[in-house]
C-alpha positions as MATLAB code, in Angstrom:
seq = 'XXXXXXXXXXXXXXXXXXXXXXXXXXXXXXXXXXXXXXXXXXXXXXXXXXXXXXXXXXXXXXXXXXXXXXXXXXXXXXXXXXXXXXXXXXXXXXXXXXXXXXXXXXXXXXXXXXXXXXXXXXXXXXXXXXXXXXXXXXXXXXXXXXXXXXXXXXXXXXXXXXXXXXXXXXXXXXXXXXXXXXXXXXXXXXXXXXXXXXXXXXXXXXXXXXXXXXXXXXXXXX';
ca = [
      32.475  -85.209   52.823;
      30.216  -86.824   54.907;
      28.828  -86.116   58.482;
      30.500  -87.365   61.392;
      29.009  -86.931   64.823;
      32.121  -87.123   66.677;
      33.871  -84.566   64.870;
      30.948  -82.218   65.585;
      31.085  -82.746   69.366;
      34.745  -82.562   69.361;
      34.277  -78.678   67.727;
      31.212  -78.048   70.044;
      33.558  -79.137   73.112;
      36.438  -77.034   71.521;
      34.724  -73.605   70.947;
      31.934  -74.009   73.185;
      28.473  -72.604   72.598;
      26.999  -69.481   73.199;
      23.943  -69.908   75.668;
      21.070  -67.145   75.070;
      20.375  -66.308   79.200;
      24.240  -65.050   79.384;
      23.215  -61.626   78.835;
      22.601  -57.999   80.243;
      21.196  -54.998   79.159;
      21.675  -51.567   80.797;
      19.637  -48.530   80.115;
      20.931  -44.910   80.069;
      17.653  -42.879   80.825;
      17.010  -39.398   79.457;
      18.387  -36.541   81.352;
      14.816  -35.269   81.340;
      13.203  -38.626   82.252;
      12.041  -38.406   85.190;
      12.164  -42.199   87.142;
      10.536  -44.516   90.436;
      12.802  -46.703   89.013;
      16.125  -47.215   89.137;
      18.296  -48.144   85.889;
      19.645  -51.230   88.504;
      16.455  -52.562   88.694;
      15.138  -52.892   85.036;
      18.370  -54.687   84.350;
      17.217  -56.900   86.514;
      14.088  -57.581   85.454;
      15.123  -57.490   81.763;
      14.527  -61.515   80.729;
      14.868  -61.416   77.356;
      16.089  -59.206   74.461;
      17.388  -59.135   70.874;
      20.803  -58.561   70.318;
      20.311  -55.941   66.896;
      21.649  -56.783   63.657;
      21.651  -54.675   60.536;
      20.751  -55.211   56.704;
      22.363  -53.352   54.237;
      19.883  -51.407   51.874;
      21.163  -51.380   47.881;
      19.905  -50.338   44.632;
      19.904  -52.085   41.169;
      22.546  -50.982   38.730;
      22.125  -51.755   35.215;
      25.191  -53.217   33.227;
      25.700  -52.766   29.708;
      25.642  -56.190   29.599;
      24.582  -59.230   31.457;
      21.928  -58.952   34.862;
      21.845  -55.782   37.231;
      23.469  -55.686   40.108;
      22.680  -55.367   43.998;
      25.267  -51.418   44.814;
      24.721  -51.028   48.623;
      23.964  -47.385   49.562;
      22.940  -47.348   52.791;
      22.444  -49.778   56.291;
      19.021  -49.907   58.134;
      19.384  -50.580   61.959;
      16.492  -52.770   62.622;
      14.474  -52.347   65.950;
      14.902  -54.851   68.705;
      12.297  -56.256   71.310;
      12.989  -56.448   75.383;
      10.945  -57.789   78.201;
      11.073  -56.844   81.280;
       9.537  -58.645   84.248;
       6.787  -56.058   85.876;
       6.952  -55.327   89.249;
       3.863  -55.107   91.103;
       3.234  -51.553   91.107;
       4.203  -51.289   87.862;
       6.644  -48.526   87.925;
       8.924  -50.092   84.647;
       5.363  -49.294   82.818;
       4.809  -46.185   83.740;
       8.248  -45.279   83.859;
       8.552  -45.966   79.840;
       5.174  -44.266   79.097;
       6.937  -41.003   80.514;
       9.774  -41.632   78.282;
       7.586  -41.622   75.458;
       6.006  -38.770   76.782;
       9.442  -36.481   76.313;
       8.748  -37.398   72.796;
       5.163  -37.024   71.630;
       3.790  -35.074   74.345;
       2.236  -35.516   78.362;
      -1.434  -35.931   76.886;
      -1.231  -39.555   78.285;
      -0.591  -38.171   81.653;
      -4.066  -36.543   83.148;
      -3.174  -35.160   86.283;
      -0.504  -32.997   84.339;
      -2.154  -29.885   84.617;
      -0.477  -28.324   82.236;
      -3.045  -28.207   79.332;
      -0.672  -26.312   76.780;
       1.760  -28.210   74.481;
       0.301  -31.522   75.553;
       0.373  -32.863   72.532;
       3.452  -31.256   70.874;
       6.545  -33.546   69.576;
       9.348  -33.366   71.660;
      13.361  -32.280   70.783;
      15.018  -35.327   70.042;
      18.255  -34.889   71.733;
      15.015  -34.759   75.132;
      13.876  -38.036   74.044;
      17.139  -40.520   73.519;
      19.016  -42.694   75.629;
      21.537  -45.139   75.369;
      21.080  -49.479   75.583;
      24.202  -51.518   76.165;
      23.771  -55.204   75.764;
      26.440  -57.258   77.296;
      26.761  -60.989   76.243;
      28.692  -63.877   78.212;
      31.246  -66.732   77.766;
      30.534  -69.270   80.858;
      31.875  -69.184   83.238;
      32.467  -65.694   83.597;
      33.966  -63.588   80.975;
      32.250  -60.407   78.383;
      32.717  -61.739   75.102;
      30.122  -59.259   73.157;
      29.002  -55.718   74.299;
      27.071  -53.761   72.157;
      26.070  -50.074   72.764;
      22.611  -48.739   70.991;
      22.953  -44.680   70.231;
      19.868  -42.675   70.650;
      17.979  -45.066   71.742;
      14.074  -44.588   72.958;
      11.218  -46.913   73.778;
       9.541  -46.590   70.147;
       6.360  -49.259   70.923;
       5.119  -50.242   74.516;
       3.390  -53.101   74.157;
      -0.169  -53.777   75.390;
      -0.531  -56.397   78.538;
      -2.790  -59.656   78.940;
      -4.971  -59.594   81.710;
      -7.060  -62.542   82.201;
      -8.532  -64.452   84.900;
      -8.344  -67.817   83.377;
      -4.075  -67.644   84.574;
      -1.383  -66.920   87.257;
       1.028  -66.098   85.011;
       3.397  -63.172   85.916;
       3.339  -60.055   83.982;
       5.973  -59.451   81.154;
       5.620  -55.895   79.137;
       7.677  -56.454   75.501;
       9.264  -53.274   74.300;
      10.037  -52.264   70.671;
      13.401  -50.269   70.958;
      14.171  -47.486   67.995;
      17.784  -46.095   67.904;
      20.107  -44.432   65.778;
      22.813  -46.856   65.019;
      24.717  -49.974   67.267;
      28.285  -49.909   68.073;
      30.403  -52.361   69.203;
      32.654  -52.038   71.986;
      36.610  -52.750   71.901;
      36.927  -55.887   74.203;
      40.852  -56.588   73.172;
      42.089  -54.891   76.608;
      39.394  -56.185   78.688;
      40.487  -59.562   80.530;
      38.719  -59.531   83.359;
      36.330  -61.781   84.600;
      32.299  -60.616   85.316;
      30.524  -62.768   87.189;
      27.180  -63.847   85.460;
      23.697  -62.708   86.876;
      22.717  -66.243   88.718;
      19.344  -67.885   86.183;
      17.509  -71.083   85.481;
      20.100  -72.969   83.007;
      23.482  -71.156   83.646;
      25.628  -73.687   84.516;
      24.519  -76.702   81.936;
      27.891  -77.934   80.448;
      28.970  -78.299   77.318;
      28.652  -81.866   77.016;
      25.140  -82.081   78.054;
      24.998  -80.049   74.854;
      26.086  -82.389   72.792;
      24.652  -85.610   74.400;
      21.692  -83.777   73.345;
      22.374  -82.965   69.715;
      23.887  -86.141   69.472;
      20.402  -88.003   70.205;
      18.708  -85.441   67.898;
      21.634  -86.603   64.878;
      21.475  -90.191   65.592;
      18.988  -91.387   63.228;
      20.543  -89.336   60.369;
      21.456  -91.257   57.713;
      25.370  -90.726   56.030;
      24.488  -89.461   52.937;
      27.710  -88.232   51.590;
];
């Protein structure tokens, strides 16, 4: 069959395509966390993050006859990244040090003066939160929402500083969590407005004016 570039911006123009700045994430602290900053704000400042996936983990089987084959047996939630944009006193830093704190200990934390236990592993229920990711159809309407269970800051990632730049300060997190769920969206047909950022707005046929330049020069091979 071959390739026809028309048909493909006639399906891009149909179904649209989903843009990867159309997104949210809100954090459910710890009940024990205790914050400068409010969950409001790091959604905010949350630029980018991964929406999780999952690979299923399987085992070889041995047939009588012929190859083995793949029997899942379990899934493996893979950990997702986040950045956040720092603020300048940076609160979001410190604020995700004490969460990891609740779980490894308050060693970290020097004018603790609480010497004893300072290095003891925390309960887990004292350490998890919760992650929602919430991912948009322009103009307006919640097409994907995820919800991460027992979720907890797992690696906070060491900064650049460096005189040679006037670069803002991101700080990437690694997220660990239990599992992902996604939420029921069949009764929910309202419309939520979009967080205003650079590129929201492009339309769909600037899209494909510029995947049609990038196709132009292909040969039809079929």
């Amino acid at each position: 069959m071959a390739f026809r570039i028309e048909e493909f911006i006639s399906q891009l123009n149909h179904k649209g395509v989903s843009y990867k700045s159309d997104f949210e994430l809100i954090l459910t602290f710890p009940n024990k966390l205790q914050s400068t900053i409010s969950i409001r704000e790091i959604a905010l400042r949350s630029n980018r993050c991964d929406i999780p996936g999952r690979s299923i983990q399987t085992a070889p089987v041995r047939q009588q006859v012929g190859p083995e084959r793949l029997v899942a047996y379990n899934v493996s939630h893979m950990p997702i990244t986040s950045s956040i944009i720092l603020d300048a006193g940076m609160e979001v830093k410190k604020t995700l040090e004490a969460w990891q704190d609740l779980a490894v200990g308050h060693f970290r934390n020097v004018n603790n003066r609480t010497q004893s236990g300072k290095f003891n592993i925390g309960y887990y229920d004292d350490y998890v939160g919760t992650m929602e990711i919430k991912q948009y159809e322009r103009p307006r309407r919640l097409v994907y929402h995820c919800r991460l269970n027992d979720c907890y800051p797992l690696t906070v990632n060491p900064l650049d500083a460096d005189w040679g730049t006037d670069n803002i300060s991101e700080l990437t997190i690694t997220w660990g969590y239990h599992y992902f769920e996604v939420l029921n969206l069949r009764n929910n047909n309202t419309s939520i407005p979009v967080s205003t950022r650079p590129g929201i707005g492009s339309s769909i046929n600037d899209v494909a004016s510029t995947i049609t330049r990038g196709l132009g020069n292909i040969p039809t091979l079929f």
